[in-house]
PDB file of C-alpha atoms in Angstrom:
ATOM      1  CA  MET T   1     178.545  41.493 128.228  1.00 94.00           C
ATOM      2  CA  THR T   2     180.569  44.857 128.598  1.00 94.00           C
ATOM      3  CA  ILE T   3     179.288  48.362 126.972  1.00 96.00           C
ATOM      4  CA  SER T   4     182.409  48.170 124.219  1.00 96.00           C
ATOM      5  CA  GLU T   5     181.115  44.429 123.478  1.00 96.00           C
ATOM      6  CA  VAL T   6     177.884  45.488 123.078  1.00 97.00           C
ATOM      7  CA  SER T   7     179.301  48.433 121.213  1.00 96.00           C
ATOM      8  CA  LYS T   8     180.588  46.541 118.916  1.00 97.00           C
ATOM      9  CA  LYS T   9     177.636  43.572 118.594  1.00 97.00           C
ATOM     10  CA  TYR T  10     175.095  45.787 116.963  1.00 96.00           C
ATOM     11  CA  GLU T  11     177.284  48.874 116.168  1.00 96.00           C
ATOM     12  CA  ILE T  12     175.782  51.775 118.461  1.00 96.00           C
ATOM     13  CA  SER T  13     178.621  53.704 120.159  1.00 96.00           C
ATOM     14  CA  THR T  14     178.665  53.870 123.438  1.00 96.00           C
ATOM     15  CA  ASP T  15     177.240  57.535 124.135  1.00 97.00           C
ATOM     16  CA  THR T  16     174.218  55.986 122.405  1.00 96.00           C
ATOM     17  CA  LEU T  17     174.247  53.005 124.791  1.00 96.00           C
ATOM     18  CA  ARG T  18     174.578  54.826 127.297  1.00 95.00           C
ATOM     19  CA  TYR T  19     172.384  57.830 126.355  1.00 96.00           C
ATOM     20  CA  TYR T  20     169.558  55.331 125.400  1.00 96.00           C
ATOM     21  CA  GLU T  21     170.045  53.828 129.113  1.00 94.00           C
ATOM     22  CA  ARG T  22     169.536  57.240 130.687  1.00 95.00           C
ATOM     23  CA  ILE T  23     167.105  58.121 129.079  1.00 95.00           C
ATOM     24  CA  GLY T  24     164.965  54.966 129.208  1.00 92.00           C
ATOM     25  CA  LEU T  25     165.147  52.872 125.960  1.00 93.00           C
ATOM     26  CA  ILE T  26     167.080  50.483 127.666  1.00 93.00           C
ATOM     27  CA  PRO T  27     166.710  49.156 131.766  1.00 90.00           C
ATOM     28  CA  LYS T  28     168.617  50.385 133.797  1.00 92.00           C
ATOM     29  CA  VAL T  29     171.988  47.906 132.915  1.00 94.00           C
ATOM     30  CA  GLY T  30     173.390  46.166 136.000  1.00 93.00           C
ATOM     31  CA  LYS T  31     176.652  46.681 136.765  1.00 94.00           C
ATOM     32  CA  ASN T  32     179.662  43.894 138.049  1.00 93.00           C
ATOM     33  CA  LYS T  33     182.276  44.236 140.634  1.00 93.00           C
ATOM     34  CA  SER T  34     184.499  46.865 138.820  1.00 92.00           C
ATOM     35  CA  GLY T  35     181.261  48.688 138.446  1.00 92.00           C
ATOM     36  CA  ASN T  36     180.673  48.249 134.825  1.00 92.00           C
ATOM     37  CA  ARG T  37     177.777  48.060 133.428  1.00 94.00           C
ATOM     38  CA  ASP T  38     177.387  44.551 132.967  1.00 95.00           C
ATOM     39  CA  PHE T  39     174.706  43.042 129.453  1.00 96.00           C
ATOM     40  CA  THR T  40     172.660  40.500 129.914  1.00 95.00           C
ATOM     41  CA  GLU T  41     170.790  38.396 126.588  1.00 96.00           C
ATOM     42  CA  VAL T  42     167.792  41.376 128.532  1.00 95.00           C
ATOM     43  CA  ASP T  43     169.409  44.244 127.944  1.00 95.00           C
ATOM     44  CA  CYS T  44     170.788  43.179 124.530  1.00 97.00           C
ATOM     45  CA  ASN T  45     167.104  41.681 123.237  1.00 97.00           C
ATOM     46  CA  TRP T  46     166.944  46.379 124.399  1.00 96.00           C
ATOM     47  CA  VAL T  47     168.746  46.968 122.095  1.00 97.00           C
ATOM     48  CA  GLU T  48     168.620  45.009 119.158  1.00 97.00           C
ATOM     49  CA  PHE T  49     164.787  46.498 119.704  1.00 96.00           C
ATOM     50  CA  ILE T  50     165.615  49.847 119.637  1.00 97.00           C
ATOM     51  CA  LYS T  51     168.158  49.968 116.835  1.00 96.00           C
ATOM     52  CA  CYS T  52     165.617  48.280 114.872  1.00 95.00           C
ATOM     53  CA  MET T  53     162.741  50.706 115.241  1.00 96.00           C
ATOM     54  CA  ARG T  54     165.695  53.533 115.160  1.00 95.00           C
ATOM     55  CA  GLY T  55     166.307  51.549 111.852  1.00 94.00           C
ATOM     56  CA  ALA T  56     162.686  51.909 111.051  1.00 94.00           C
ATOM     57  CA  GLY T  57     163.362  55.824 111.204  1.00 92.00           C
ATOM     58  CA  ILE T  58     161.000  55.934 114.519  1.00 95.00           C
ATOM     59  CA  SER T  59     161.886  58.486 116.562  1.00 95.00           C
ATOM     60  CA  VAL T  60     163.589  58.758 120.367  1.00 95.00           C
ATOM     61  CA  GLU T  61     160.520  61.007 120.955  1.00 95.00           C
ATOM     62  CA  SER T  62     157.968  57.945 120.225  1.00 97.00           C
ATOM     63  CA  LEU T  63     160.444  55.856 120.837  1.00 96.00           C
ATOM     64  CA  ILE T  64     160.482  56.974 124.708  1.00 96.00           C
ATOM     65  CA  ASP T  65     156.192  56.827 124.514  1.00 97.00           C
ATOM     66  CA  TYR T  66     156.634  53.084 123.100  1.00 96.00           C
ATOM     67  CA  VAL T  67     158.122  51.692 125.318  1.00 96.00           C
ATOM     68  CA  LYS T  68     156.570  53.809 128.058  1.00 95.00           C
ATOM     69  CA  LEU T  69     153.658  51.853 127.289  1.00 97.00           C
ATOM     70  CA  PHE T  70     154.672  48.367 126.224  1.00 95.00           C
ATOM     71  CA  GLN T  71     156.038  48.626 130.610  1.00 94.00           C
ATOM     72  CA  GLU T  72     152.675  49.506 130.886  1.00 96.00           C
ATOM     73  CA  GLY T  73     151.548  45.644 129.250  1.00 95.00           C
ATOM     74  CA  ASP T  74     149.345  44.693 126.744  1.00 96.00           C
ATOM     75  CA  ASN T  75     146.616  47.674 127.499  1.00 97.00           C
ATOM     76  CA  THR T  76     148.870  49.542 125.784  1.00 97.00           C
ATOM     77  CA  ILE T  77     148.373  47.656 122.663  1.00 97.00           C
ATOM     78  CA  LYS T  78     146.033  49.970 120.142  1.00 98.00           C
ATOM     79  CA  ALA T  79     148.032  52.616 121.140  1.00 98.00           C
ATOM     80  CA  ARG T  80     151.621  51.683 121.111  1.00 98.00           C
ATOM     81  CA  LYS T  81     150.545  51.048 117.189  1.00 98.00           C
ATOM     82  CA  GLN T  82     148.809  54.397 117.007  1.00 98.00           C
ATOM     83  CA  ILE T  83     152.785  55.081 117.680  1.00 98.00           C
ATOM     84  CA  LEU T  84     154.107  53.345 114.865  1.00 97.00           C
ATOM     85  CA  VAL T  85     151.070  54.418 112.628  1.00 98.00           C
ATOM     86  CA  GLU T  86     151.856  58.236 113.480  1.00 97.00           C
ATOM     87  CA  GLU T  87     155.550  57.951 112.389  1.00 97.00           C
ATOM     88  CA  TYR T  88     154.254  56.569 109.236  1.00 97.00           C
ATOM     89  CA  GLU T  89     152.434  59.169 108.301  1.00 97.00           C
ATOM     90  CA  VAL T  90     154.953  61.591 109.373  1.00 95.00           C
ATOM     91  CA  LEU T  91     157.339  59.972 107.026  1.00 95.00           C
ATOM     92  CA  THR T  92     154.771  59.806 104.099  1.00 96.00           C
ATOM     93  CA  GLU T  93     154.768  63.151 104.848  1.00 97.00           C
ATOM     94  CA  LYS T  94     159.053  63.683 104.699  1.00 95.00           C
ATOM     95  CA  ILE T  95     158.837  61.581 101.212  1.00 96.00           C
ATOM     96  CA  LYS T  96     156.165  63.855  99.465  1.00 98.00           C
ATOM     97  CA  ASN T  97     158.320  66.599 100.889  1.00 98.00           C
ATOM     98  CA  LEU T  98     162.066  65.299  99.437  1.00 97.00           C
ATOM     99  CA  GLN T  99     160.436  64.243  96.461  1.00 98.00           C
ATOM    100  CA  GLU T 100     159.188  67.810  95.503  1.00 98.00           C
ATOM    101  CA  VAL T 101     162.869  69.182  96.558  1.00 98.00           C
ATOM    102  CA  GLN T 102     163.441  66.298  93.689  1.00 97.00           C
ATOM    103  CA  GLU T 103     161.589  67.287  91.298  1.00 97.00           C
ATOM    104  CA  ARG T 104     162.832  70.776  92.216  1.00 95.00           C
ATOM    105  CA  LEU T 105     165.944  70.118  91.651  1.00 94.00           C
ATOM    106  CA  ARG T 106     165.815  67.715  88.823  1.00 92.00           C
ATOM    107  CA  LEU T 107     163.898  70.677  86.873  1.00 90.00           C
ATOM    108  CA  LYS T 108     167.192  73.197  87.734  1.00 85.00           C
ATOM    109  CA  ILE T 109     169.279  70.298  85.894  1.00 88.00           C
ATOM    110  CA  GLU T 110     167.437  70.585  83.438  1.00 85.00           C
ATOM    111  CA  PHE T 111     167.361  74.145  82.440  1.00 82.00           C
ATOM    112  CA  TYR T 112     170.748  74.774  84.148  1.00 78.00           C
ATOM    113  CA  ASP T 113     172.339  76.426  81.160  1.00 72.00           C
ATOM    114  CA  LYS T 114     169.186  78.325  79.935  1.00 72.00           C
ATOM    115  CA  ASN T 115     167.887  79.417  83.042  1.00 76.00           C
ATOM    116  CA  ILE T 116     170.469  79.577  86.068  1.00 75.00           C
ATOM    117  CA  LEU T 117     173.375  80.377  83.922  1.00 75.00           C
ATOM    118  CA  GLU T 118     171.295  82.808  82.646  1.00 75.00           C
ATOM    119  CA  TYR T 119     170.308  85.072  86.440  1.00 77.00           C
ATOM    120  CA  GLU T 120     173.555  83.914  87.287  1.00 78.00           C
ATOM    121  CA  LYS T 121     174.914  86.240  84.256  1.00 78.00           C
ATOM    122  CA  LYS T 122     172.379  88.536  85.748  1.00 79.00           C
ATOM    123  CA  LEU T 123     173.390  88.056  89.612  1.00 81.00           C
ATOM    124  CA  THR T 124     177.410  90.129  88.673  1.00 78.00           C
ATOM    125  CA  ASN T 125     175.868  92.587  86.294  1.00 71.00           C
ATOM    126  CA  LYS T 126     176.243  95.218  89.311  1.00 55.00           C
ATOM    127  CA  GLU T 127     174.558  98.004  85.980  1.00 54.00           C
ATOM    128  CA  GLU T 128     171.786  96.004  85.972  1.00 55.00           C
ATOM    129  CA  PHE T 129     170.701  96.046  89.815  1.00 48.00           C
ATOM    130  CA  LEU T 130     171.279 100.171  89.729  1.00 46.00           C
TER     131      LEU T 130
END
């Protein structure tokens, strides 16, 4: 498959596919006689795997480590699982922080008329700041 076909099939830009190959997330893709990338079924499996992992929120940096460990063999299974556990913990913390931000915004909306409008009036009253 050409890079354009893979791009369309997996809904990943050609630039991203080239980037993934350059940083080692996708093994080097062979080229046809014209010098264009020629994705095999195995190459496409890698693209699908990386897309799935990115869709699960795994960072590119962690994926690089994960793929390197995978290529070292089954003796790295625990280390690969640990990467996933750590990414889960990072995501959990991000969700917690977003929920806190969401709650602050909810309160601002709830008290908008009473508090924020009054405060905004103070912002435009120059005499109060003198």
